[in-house]
Amino acid sequence: MHVRTMLPAFAALTLATAAAGCGGSSSGADTVSPGADAAPAKTGYPLTFDNCGQKVTFAKPPQRVLILNGTSVAEVESFILLGLQKHILANAQSYGVSDEPSMIQAIKSLPTGGLTMNKNFEVPAEQVLAAKPDLVISHWSGGFDAKKGMATREQLAAAGITTLVNPVNCAYGKPTATQAERTRYKNASIESSHDFLRLLGRVFDAQHKAAEVTGELRRRIEAVRARTAGKAPKKILIAYPGMAMMNANGLPAVWTGGVADQVLKAAGGVNSFAGLAPEAVSSINKEQLATAQVDVLVVGAFQPSEDPAAEARKLFAQYPQWQASKTRSFATVADGVFLGPLNAVAVEKLAKAVHGVG
């Protein structure tokens, strides 16, 4: 079957530039415990906490935020869901496709500051410094790697610029990562996506809005879990043909572990490569794909020029032994199976594909 992209109602999660609600806290670590959506307080400034081993302090909500690429849209989408677009000076994150179609235009409407990428697909140091932001946000610690042409956190701090790494990715691109940071990265989850929303809520005195958004996202996911409970889980393969450059064998990037597996589980499925770490995306080969159990193929879209339906047909032809190939069972996703605020959307889409429930 060909499962068409759904446009779920976002209800309270409007993508317009909604005013962020009041909220806050004054200090502490850069993560918030699961379920910390209740009774948010107003942020007290100066706000100081540790972020990936570096002390950061905010005297007030940042007004000139530069968002680095990191081959991610998690951070910019979090800003949009919280209604914090007015704080963005320049955004380098964009796929051009999304599981929530209205996100595409919302991201396009943000200023880019004329930023261009270097050979490592990141904003070079001189451009970041010339933009004079008051906060630079990176999806991963590697976004501040001088060896790749980026400005370091120390270099930016010397210029009076605060930096922030998505906390779950402290160990990603950081050779000196602590054991706690490595464990957090290994255990990335849907809740990690919510943690970043809550962290932005603290930094921008928008804790009430963050609690509202994360509470609604969690409610939607739990509603799907309830509707798929008791149903036999289907084996699901997530493949991104447009990310084949990540696979040493030139095959579609196959995602497993972390957030992707949690999204599949919530939708009533199990990853065909369950048990493998996300790093397996670089090494999965044709033999592994040929012997995989695949009841439903999920084709990931990375760029708007891609044709997921055509890619599904190619994979069905290459691997006719899959049950999905025999039944022509496939769905499409984009950003919802990655770290970011659209995991609930992907859960709803995939539950429809796997079990016929939304």
Tab-separated table of C-alpha atoms in Angstrom:
chain	number	residue	atom	x	y	z
A	1	MET	CA	0.000	0.000	0.000
A	2	HIS	CA	1.043	3.560	-0.555
A	3	VAL	CA	0.512	5.587	2.596
A	4	ARG	CA	0.145	9.240	1.751
A	5	THR	CA	1.592	11.955	3.937
A	6	MET	CA	-0.822	12.990	6.648
A	7	LEU	CA	-1.272	16.572	7.835
A	8	PRO	CA	-2.042	16.153	11.523
A	9	ALA	CA	-3.846	18.949	13.321
A	10	PHE	CA	-1.419	20.794	15.525
A	11	ALA	CA	-4.133	22.378	17.656
A	12	ALA	CA	-2.272	24.218	20.406
A	13	LEU	CA	1.038	23.853	18.590
A	14	THR	CA	0.517	26.578	16.001
A	15	LEU	CA	3.495	27.365	13.812
A	16	ALA	CA	2.695	31.036	13.651
A	17	THR	CA	4.853	33.415	15.607
A	18	ALA	CA	2.899	32.842	18.777
A	19	ALA	CA	3.941	34.799	21.807
A	20	ALA	CA	5.971	32.652	24.156
A	21	GLY	CA	4.429	32.262	27.575
A	22	CYS	CA	6.034	33.150	30.882
A	23	GLY	CA	8.123	30.577	32.719
A	24	GLY	CA	11.610	29.917	33.932
A	25	SER	CA	14.214	28.892	36.463
A	26	SER	CA	17.421	30.480	37.582
A	27	SER	CA	20.192	27.902	37.444
A	28	GLY	CA	21.106	24.239	37.165
A	29	ALA	CA	22.105	21.632	34.599
A	30	ASP	CA	21.295	21.862	30.922
A	31	THR	CA	18.678	19.118	30.988
A	32	VAL	CA	15.292	18.899	32.639
A	33	SER	CA	13.943	15.658	34.032
A	34	PRO	CA	11.158	13.879	32.139
A	35	GLY	CA	7.703	15.077	33.120
A	36	ALA	CA	8.978	18.512	34.141
A	37	ASP	CA	6.127	20.205	32.290
A	38	ALA	CA	4.071	21.109	35.341
A	39	ALA	CA	3.889	24.482	37.091
A	40	PRO	CA	6.722	26.281	35.279
A	41	ALA	CA	8.097	29.384	36.966
A	42	LYS	CA	9.480	32.573	35.481
A	43	THR	CA	13.156	32.479	34.522
A	44	GLY	CA	15.395	34.415	36.841
A	45	TYR	CA	18.378	36.155	35.286
A	46	PRO	CA	21.284	35.873	35.310
A	47	LEU	CA	20.699	32.247	34.325
A	48	THR	CA	23.813	30.082	34.647
A	49	PHE	CA	24.280	26.380	33.969
A	50	ASP	CA	26.754	23.856	32.601
A	51	ASN	CA	26.466	22.916	28.934
A	52	CYS	CA	28.727	20.086	27.781
A	53	GLY	CA	31.337	21.009	30.355
A	54	GLN	CA	31.253	24.732	29.654
A	55	LYS	CA	29.665	27.282	31.971
A	56	VAL	CA	27.189	29.516	30.151
A	57	THR	CA	25.441	32.575	31.546
A	58	PHE	CA	22.495	34.540	30.186
A	59	ALA	CA	21.859	38.009	31.589
A	60	LYS	CA	18.628	38.183	29.573
A	61	PRO	CA	16.943	36.302	26.714
A	62	PRO	CA	19.273	36.295	23.664
A	63	GLN	CA	18.187	38.559	20.806
A	64	ARG	CA	20.635	37.646	18.012
A	65	VAL	CA	20.737	33.858	17.707
A	66	LEU	CA	22.744	32.109	15.006
A	67	ILE	CA	21.782	28.453	14.455
A	68	LEU	CA	24.514	26.311	12.896
A	69	ASN	CA	23.698	23.562	10.392
A	70	GLY	CA	24.787	20.255	11.921
A	71	THR	CA	22.759	18.516	9.187
A	72	SER	CA	19.817	18.969	11.529
A	73	VAL	CA	16.524	20.810	11.756
A	74	ALA	CA	15.857	19.884	15.384
A	75	GLU	CA	17.003	23.171	16.812
A	76	VAL	CA	15.325	25.549	14.362
A	77	GLU	CA	12.061	23.601	14.526
A	78	SER	CA	12.148	23.840	18.308
A	79	PHE	CA	12.428	27.627	18.036
A	80	ILE	CA	9.438	27.685	15.700
A	81	LEU	CA	7.214	25.529	17.894
A	82	LEU	CA	7.986	27.779	20.850
A	83	GLY	CA	7.282	30.946	18.856
A	84	LEU	CA	10.859	32.228	19.251
A	85	GLN	CA	11.511	33.145	15.618
A	86	LYS	CA	12.009	36.838	16.388
A	87	HIS	CA	15.173	35.941	18.292
A	88	ILE	CA	16.846	34.347	15.251
A	89	LEU	CA	19.490	36.452	13.519
A	90	ALA	CA	20.546	33.745	11.050
A	91	ASN	CA	19.519	30.124	10.524
A	92	ALA	CA	21.600	27.560	8.616
A	93	GLN	CA	19.280	24.567	9.155
A	94	SER	CA	16.918	23.441	6.376
A	95	TYR	CA	15.887	20.199	4.654
A	96	GLY	CA	13.117	21.581	2.453
A	97	VAL	CA	10.926	18.622	3.438
A	98	SER	CA	9.132	17.884	6.702
A	99	ASP	CA	6.622	15.538	8.287
A	100	GLU	CA	4.739	18.701	9.243
A	101	PRO	CA	4.328	20.478	5.860
A	102	SER	CA	3.787	23.929	7.384
A	103	MET	CA	7.309	23.698	8.839
A	104	ILE	CA	8.791	24.031	5.366
A	105	GLN	CA	7.562	27.575	4.825
A	106	ALA	CA	8.133	28.487	8.463
A	107	ILE	CA	11.831	27.668	8.082
A	108	LYS	CA	12.078	29.337	4.671
A	109	SER	CA	10.745	32.566	6.157
A	110	LEU	CA	13.584	32.816	8.681
A	111	PRO	CA	16.609	35.043	8.012
A	112	THR	CA	19.735	33.268	6.827
A	113	GLY	CA	22.113	36.175	7.262
A	114	GLY	CA	23.745	35.320	3.939
A	115	LEU	CA	25.499	32.369	5.555
A	116	THR	CA	27.274	29.875	3.295
A	117	MET	CA	28.605	26.424	4.141
A	118	ASN	CA	32.214	25.268	3.994
A	119	LYS	CA	33.298	21.847	2.688
A	120	ASN	CA	32.206	20.320	5.989
A	121	PHE	CA	28.654	21.617	5.510
A	122	GLU	CA	28.976	24.073	8.352
A	123	VAL	CA	29.224	27.840	8.805
A	124	PRO	CA	32.921	28.878	8.836
A	125	ALA	CA	34.372	30.778	11.773
A	126	GLU	CA	34.809	34.106	9.998
A	127	GLN	CA	31.134	34.259	9.028
A	128	VAL	CA	29.951	33.468	12.536
A	129	LEU	CA	32.173	36.137	14.078
A	130	ALA	CA	31.222	38.724	11.429
A	131	ALA	CA	27.498	38.219	12.130
A	132	LYS	CA	28.015	39.333	15.760
A	133	PRO	CA	25.392	37.057	17.332
A	134	ASP	CA	24.853	36.966	21.076
A	135	LEU	CA	24.180	33.211	21.013
A	136	VAL	CA	25.364	30.443	18.662
A	137	ILE	CA	23.537	27.108	18.830
A	138	SER	CA	24.955	23.855	17.489
A	139	HIS	CA	23.290	20.467	17.089
A	140	TRP	CA	26.544	18.804	18.183
A	141	SER	CA	29.877	19.578	19.827
A	142	GLY	CA	31.574	19.136	16.453
A	143	GLY	CA	29.950	22.370	15.314
A	144	PHE	CA	32.683	24.179	17.232
A	145	ASP	CA	35.640	22.186	15.847
A	146	ALA	CA	38.453	24.446	14.644
A	147	LYS	CA	39.930	21.578	12.588
A	148	LYS	CA	36.821	21.705	10.409
A	149	GLY	CA	36.990	25.481	9.973
A	150	MET	CA	34.484	26.399	12.670
A	151	ALA	CA	34.858	28.848	15.508
A	152	THR	CA	35.564	27.230	18.879
A	153	ARG	CA	33.458	27.877	21.947
A	154	GLU	CA	36.456	29.516	23.570
A	155	GLN	CA	37.017	31.771	20.563
A	156	LEU	CA	33.391	32.847	20.554
A	157	ALA	CA	33.375	33.396	24.313
A	158	ALA	CA	36.375	35.705	23.923
A	159	ALA	CA	34.283	37.725	21.465
A	160	GLY	CA	31.440	37.978	23.985
A	161	ILE	CA	29.302	35.336	22.246
A	162	THR	CA	27.555	32.623	24.261
A	163	THR	CA	27.367	29.115	22.808
A	164	LEU	CA	24.973	26.230	23.344
A	165	VAL	CA	25.116	22.588	22.218
A	166	ASN	CA	21.977	20.433	22.187
A	167	PRO	CA	22.752	18.621	25.480
A	168	VAL	CA	22.039	15.094	24.268
A	169	ASN	CA	24.797	15.538	21.664
A	170	CYS	CA	27.579	16.737	23.965
A	171	ALA	CA	29.615	13.605	23.196
A	172	TYR	CA	29.039	13.870	19.450
A	173	GLY	CA	32.205	15.404	18.018
A	174	LYS	CA	33.845	15.830	21.432
A	175	PRO	CA	36.924	13.599	21.931
A	176	THR	CA	37.108	14.517	25.629
A	177	ALA	CA	33.476	13.662	26.379
A	178	THR	CA	32.764	12.405	29.879
A	179	GLN	CA	31.213	9.018	30.528
A	180	ALA	CA	27.964	10.737	31.482
A	181	GLU	CA	27.943	12.625	28.174
A	182	ARG	CA	28.648	9.445	26.202
A	183	THR	CA	25.855	7.631	28.025
A	184	ARG	CA	23.397	10.452	27.345
A	185	TYR	CA	24.291	10.426	23.648
A	186	LYS	CA	23.942	6.630	23.448
A	187	ASN	CA	20.536	6.813	25.143
A	188	ALA	CA	19.062	9.571	22.967
A	189	SER	CA	15.282	9.336	23.000
A	190	ILE	CA	12.046	11.135	22.219
A	191	GLU	CA	12.377	12.683	25.664
A	192	SER	CA	15.709	14.166	24.544
A	193	SER	CA	13.752	16.120	21.925
A	194	HIS	CA	11.489	17.441	24.685
A	195	ASP	CA	14.470	18.254	26.899
A	196	PHE	CA	15.773	20.707	24.312
A	197	LEU	CA	12.390	22.425	24.095
A	198	ARG	CA	12.409	22.834	27.862
A	199	LEU	CA	15.992	24.114	27.806
A	200	LEU	CA	15.023	26.817	25.288
A	201	GLY	CA	12.071	27.606	27.520
A	202	ARG	CA	14.444	28.337	30.386
A	203	VAL	CA	16.886	30.392	28.323
A	204	PHE	CA	14.186	32.552	26.700
A	205	ASP	CA	11.822	32.810	29.681
A	206	ALA	CA	9.272	30.739	27.768
A	207	GLN	CA	8.873	27.867	30.185
A	208	HIS	CA	5.086	27.972	30.181
A	209	LYS	CA	5.024	27.631	26.392
A	210	ALA	CA	7.610	24.831	26.523
A	211	ALA	CA	5.517	22.940	29.067
A	212	GLU	CA	2.425	23.393	26.906
A	213	VAL	CA	4.187	22.123	23.781
A	214	THR	CA	5.954	19.141	25.359
A	215	GLY	CA	2.810	18.166	27.245
A	216	GLU	CA	0.779	18.114	24.026
A	217	LEU	CA	3.463	16.195	22.135
A	218	ARG	CA	3.615	13.592	24.876
A	219	ARG	CA	-0.196	13.321	24.958
A	220	ARG	CA	-0.302	12.638	21.209
A	221	ILE	CA	2.349	9.923	21.420
A	222	GLU	CA	0.645	8.223	24.365
A	223	ALA	CA	-2.676	8.310	22.510
A	224	VAL	CA	-1.098	6.355	19.649
A	225	ARG	CA	0.539	3.904	22.060
A	226	ALA	CA	-2.888	3.206	23.545
A	227	ARG	CA	-4.394	2.517	20.117
A	228	THR	CA	-1.594	0.160	19.064
A	229	ALA	CA	-1.348	-1.667	22.397
A	230	GLY	CA	-1.873	-5.399	22.011
A	231	LYS	CA	-1.268	-5.392	18.255
A	232	ALA	CA	1.520	-7.596	16.930
A	233	PRO	CA	4.478	-5.320	16.101
A	234	LYS	CA	5.502	-5.143	12.443
A	235	LYS	CA	9.127	-5.201	11.282
A	236	ILE	CA	9.955	-1.789	9.820
A	237	LEU	CA	12.978	-0.674	7.797
A	238	ILE	CA	13.795	3.044	7.696
A	239	ALA	CA	15.867	3.903	4.600
A	240	TYR	CA	16.990	7.338	3.361
A	241	PRO	CA	18.188	7.047	-0.273
A	242	GLY	CA	19.164	10.730	-0.295
A	243	MET	CA	21.636	10.094	2.524
A	244	ALA	CA	23.506	7.303	0.730
A	245	MET	CA	26.728	9.291	1.170
A	246	MET	CA	26.649	8.193	4.824
A	247	ASN	CA	26.900	4.499	3.886
A	248	ALA	CA	30.309	3.120	2.928
A	249	ASN	CA	28.611	0.734	0.504
A	250	GLY	CA	26.654	3.432	-1.323
A	251	LEU	CA	23.325	2.094	-0.051
A	252	PRO	CA	20.427	4.117	1.347
A	253	ALA	CA	21.169	5.232	4.886
A	254	VAL	CA	19.363	2.817	7.212
A	255	TRP	CA	18.420	4.274	10.580
A	256	THR	CA	18.318	2.266	13.767
A	257	GLY	CA	18.663	2.875	17.481
A	258	GLY	CA	17.874	5.910	19.601
A	259	VAL	CA	15.012	8.173	18.609
A	260	ALA	CA	14.170	6.216	15.441
A	261	ASP	CA	13.548	2.993	17.349
A	262	GLN	CA	11.413	4.783	19.926
A	263	VAL	CA	9.269	6.346	17.216
A	264	LEU	CA	8.738	2.923	15.615
A	265	LYS	CA	7.892	1.300	18.946
A	266	ALA	CA	5.335	3.994	19.769
A	267	ALA	CA	3.767	3.424	16.349
A	268	GLY	CA	3.419	-0.311	16.993
A	269	GLY	CA	6.491	-1.468	15.109
A	270	VAL	CA	10.023	-2.683	15.670
A	271	ASN	CA	13.110	-1.776	13.667
A	272	SER	CA	14.240	-4.444	11.203
A	273	PHE	CA	17.757	-3.763	12.513
A	274	ALA	CA	16.813	-3.466	16.174
A	275	GLY	CA	19.813	-3.846	18.443
A	276	LEU	CA	22.238	-2.042	16.172
A	277	ALA	CA	23.552	1.350	17.228
A	278	PRO	CA	22.899	4.413	15.024
A	279	GLU	CA	26.522	4.204	13.841
A	280	ALA	CA	25.566	1.091	11.851
A	281	VAL	CA	24.197	3.437	9.192
A	282	SER	CA	27.722	3.619	7.758
A	283	SER	CA	28.332	-0.119	7.451
A	284	ILE	CA	25.087	-1.953	6.634
A	285	ASN	CA	25.620	-3.946	3.425
A	286	LYS	CA	23.538	-5.628	0.697
A	287	GLU	CA	23.667	-9.009	2.402
A	288	GLN	CA	22.237	-7.563	5.592
A	289	LEU	CA	19.464	-5.839	3.671
A	290	ALA	CA	18.713	-9.013	1.718
A	291	THR	CA	18.217	-11.074	4.876
A	292	ALA	CA	16.351	-8.397	6.858
A	293	GLN	CA	12.735	-8.993	7.838
A	294	VAL	CA	10.744	-6.069	6.447
A	295	ASP	CA	6.955	-5.928	6.780
A	296	VAL	CA	6.764	-2.209	6.058
A	297	LEU	CA	9.339	-0.082	4.246
A	298	VAL	CA	9.685	3.492	5.416
A	299	VAL	CA	11.367	5.709	2.825
A	300	GLY	CA	12.911	8.850	4.269
A	301	ALA	CA	12.958	12.114	2.323
A	302	PHE	CA	15.935	14.437	2.836
A	303	GLN	CA	15.554	16.899	-0.056
A	304	PRO	CA	12.435	18.126	-1.907
A	305	SER	CA	13.759	16.859	-5.260
A	306	GLU	CA	13.528	13.235	-4.099
A	307	ASP	CA	10.701	10.878	-5.120
A	308	PRO	CA	10.040	8.498	-2.200
A	309	ALA	CA	7.527	6.417	-4.163
A	310	ALA	CA	10.053	5.806	-6.954
A	311	GLU	CA	12.714	4.941	-4.380
A	312	ALA	CA	10.353	2.462	-2.761
A	313	ARG	CA	9.768	0.756	-6.109
A	314	LYS	CA	13.525	0.467	-6.633
A	315	LEU	CA	14.048	-1.139	-3.240
A	316	PHE	CA	11.131	-3.517	-3.766
A	317	ALA	CA	12.699	-4.615	-7.057
A	318	GLN	CA	16.119	-5.081	-5.460
A	319	TYR	CA	14.775	-7.017	-2.459
A	320	PRO	CA	11.696	-8.947	-3.661
A	321	GLN	CA	11.996	-11.360	-0.728
A	322	TRP	CA	10.805	-8.720	1.742
A	323	GLN	CA	7.213	-9.109	2.846
A	324	ALA	CA	6.872	-5.375	2.210
A	325	SER	CA	7.920	-5.937	-1.411
A	326	LYS	CA	5.214	-8.554	-1.872
A	327	THR	CA	2.484	-6.344	-0.412
A	328	ARG	CA	3.906	-3.019	-1.640
A	329	SER	CA	3.683	-1.715	1.926
A	330	PHE	CA	5.528	1.530	2.432
A	331	ALA	CA	5.255	4.920	4.078
A	332	THR	CA	7.299	8.087	3.923
A	333	VAL	CA	8.884	10.206	6.633
A	334	ALA	CA	11.246	13.141	6.700
A	335	ASP	CA	12.429	14.748	9.927
A	336	GLY	CA	10.132	13.087	12.457
A	337	VAL	CA	12.294	10.022	13.153
A	338	PHE	CA	15.293	12.133	14.126
A	339	LEU	CA	16.011	14.133	17.260
A	340	GLY	CA	13.615	17.089	17.153
A	341	PRO	CA	10.118	18.251	18.061
A	342	LEU	CA	8.226	16.361	15.319
A	343	ASN	CA	8.534	12.839	16.717
A	344	ALA	CA	4.815	12.827	17.563
A	345	VAL	CA	3.950	13.566	13.933
A	346	ALA	CA	6.051	10.628	12.719
A	347	VAL	CA	4.522	8.334	15.331
A	348	GLU	CA	1.034	9.211	14.058
A	349	LYS	CA	2.007	8.773	10.401
A	350	LEU	CA	3.690	5.425	10.946
A	351	ALA	CA	0.925	4.053	13.147
A	352	LYS	CA	-1.420	4.727	10.240
A	353	ALA	CA	0.900	2.853	7.882
A	354	VAL	CA	1.601	-0.075	10.191
A	355	HIS	CA	-1.746	-0.670	11.868
A	356	GLY	CA	-4.236	1.648	10.204
A	357	VAL	CA	-4.567	3.827	13.309
A	358	GLY	CA	-3.563	7.464	13.782
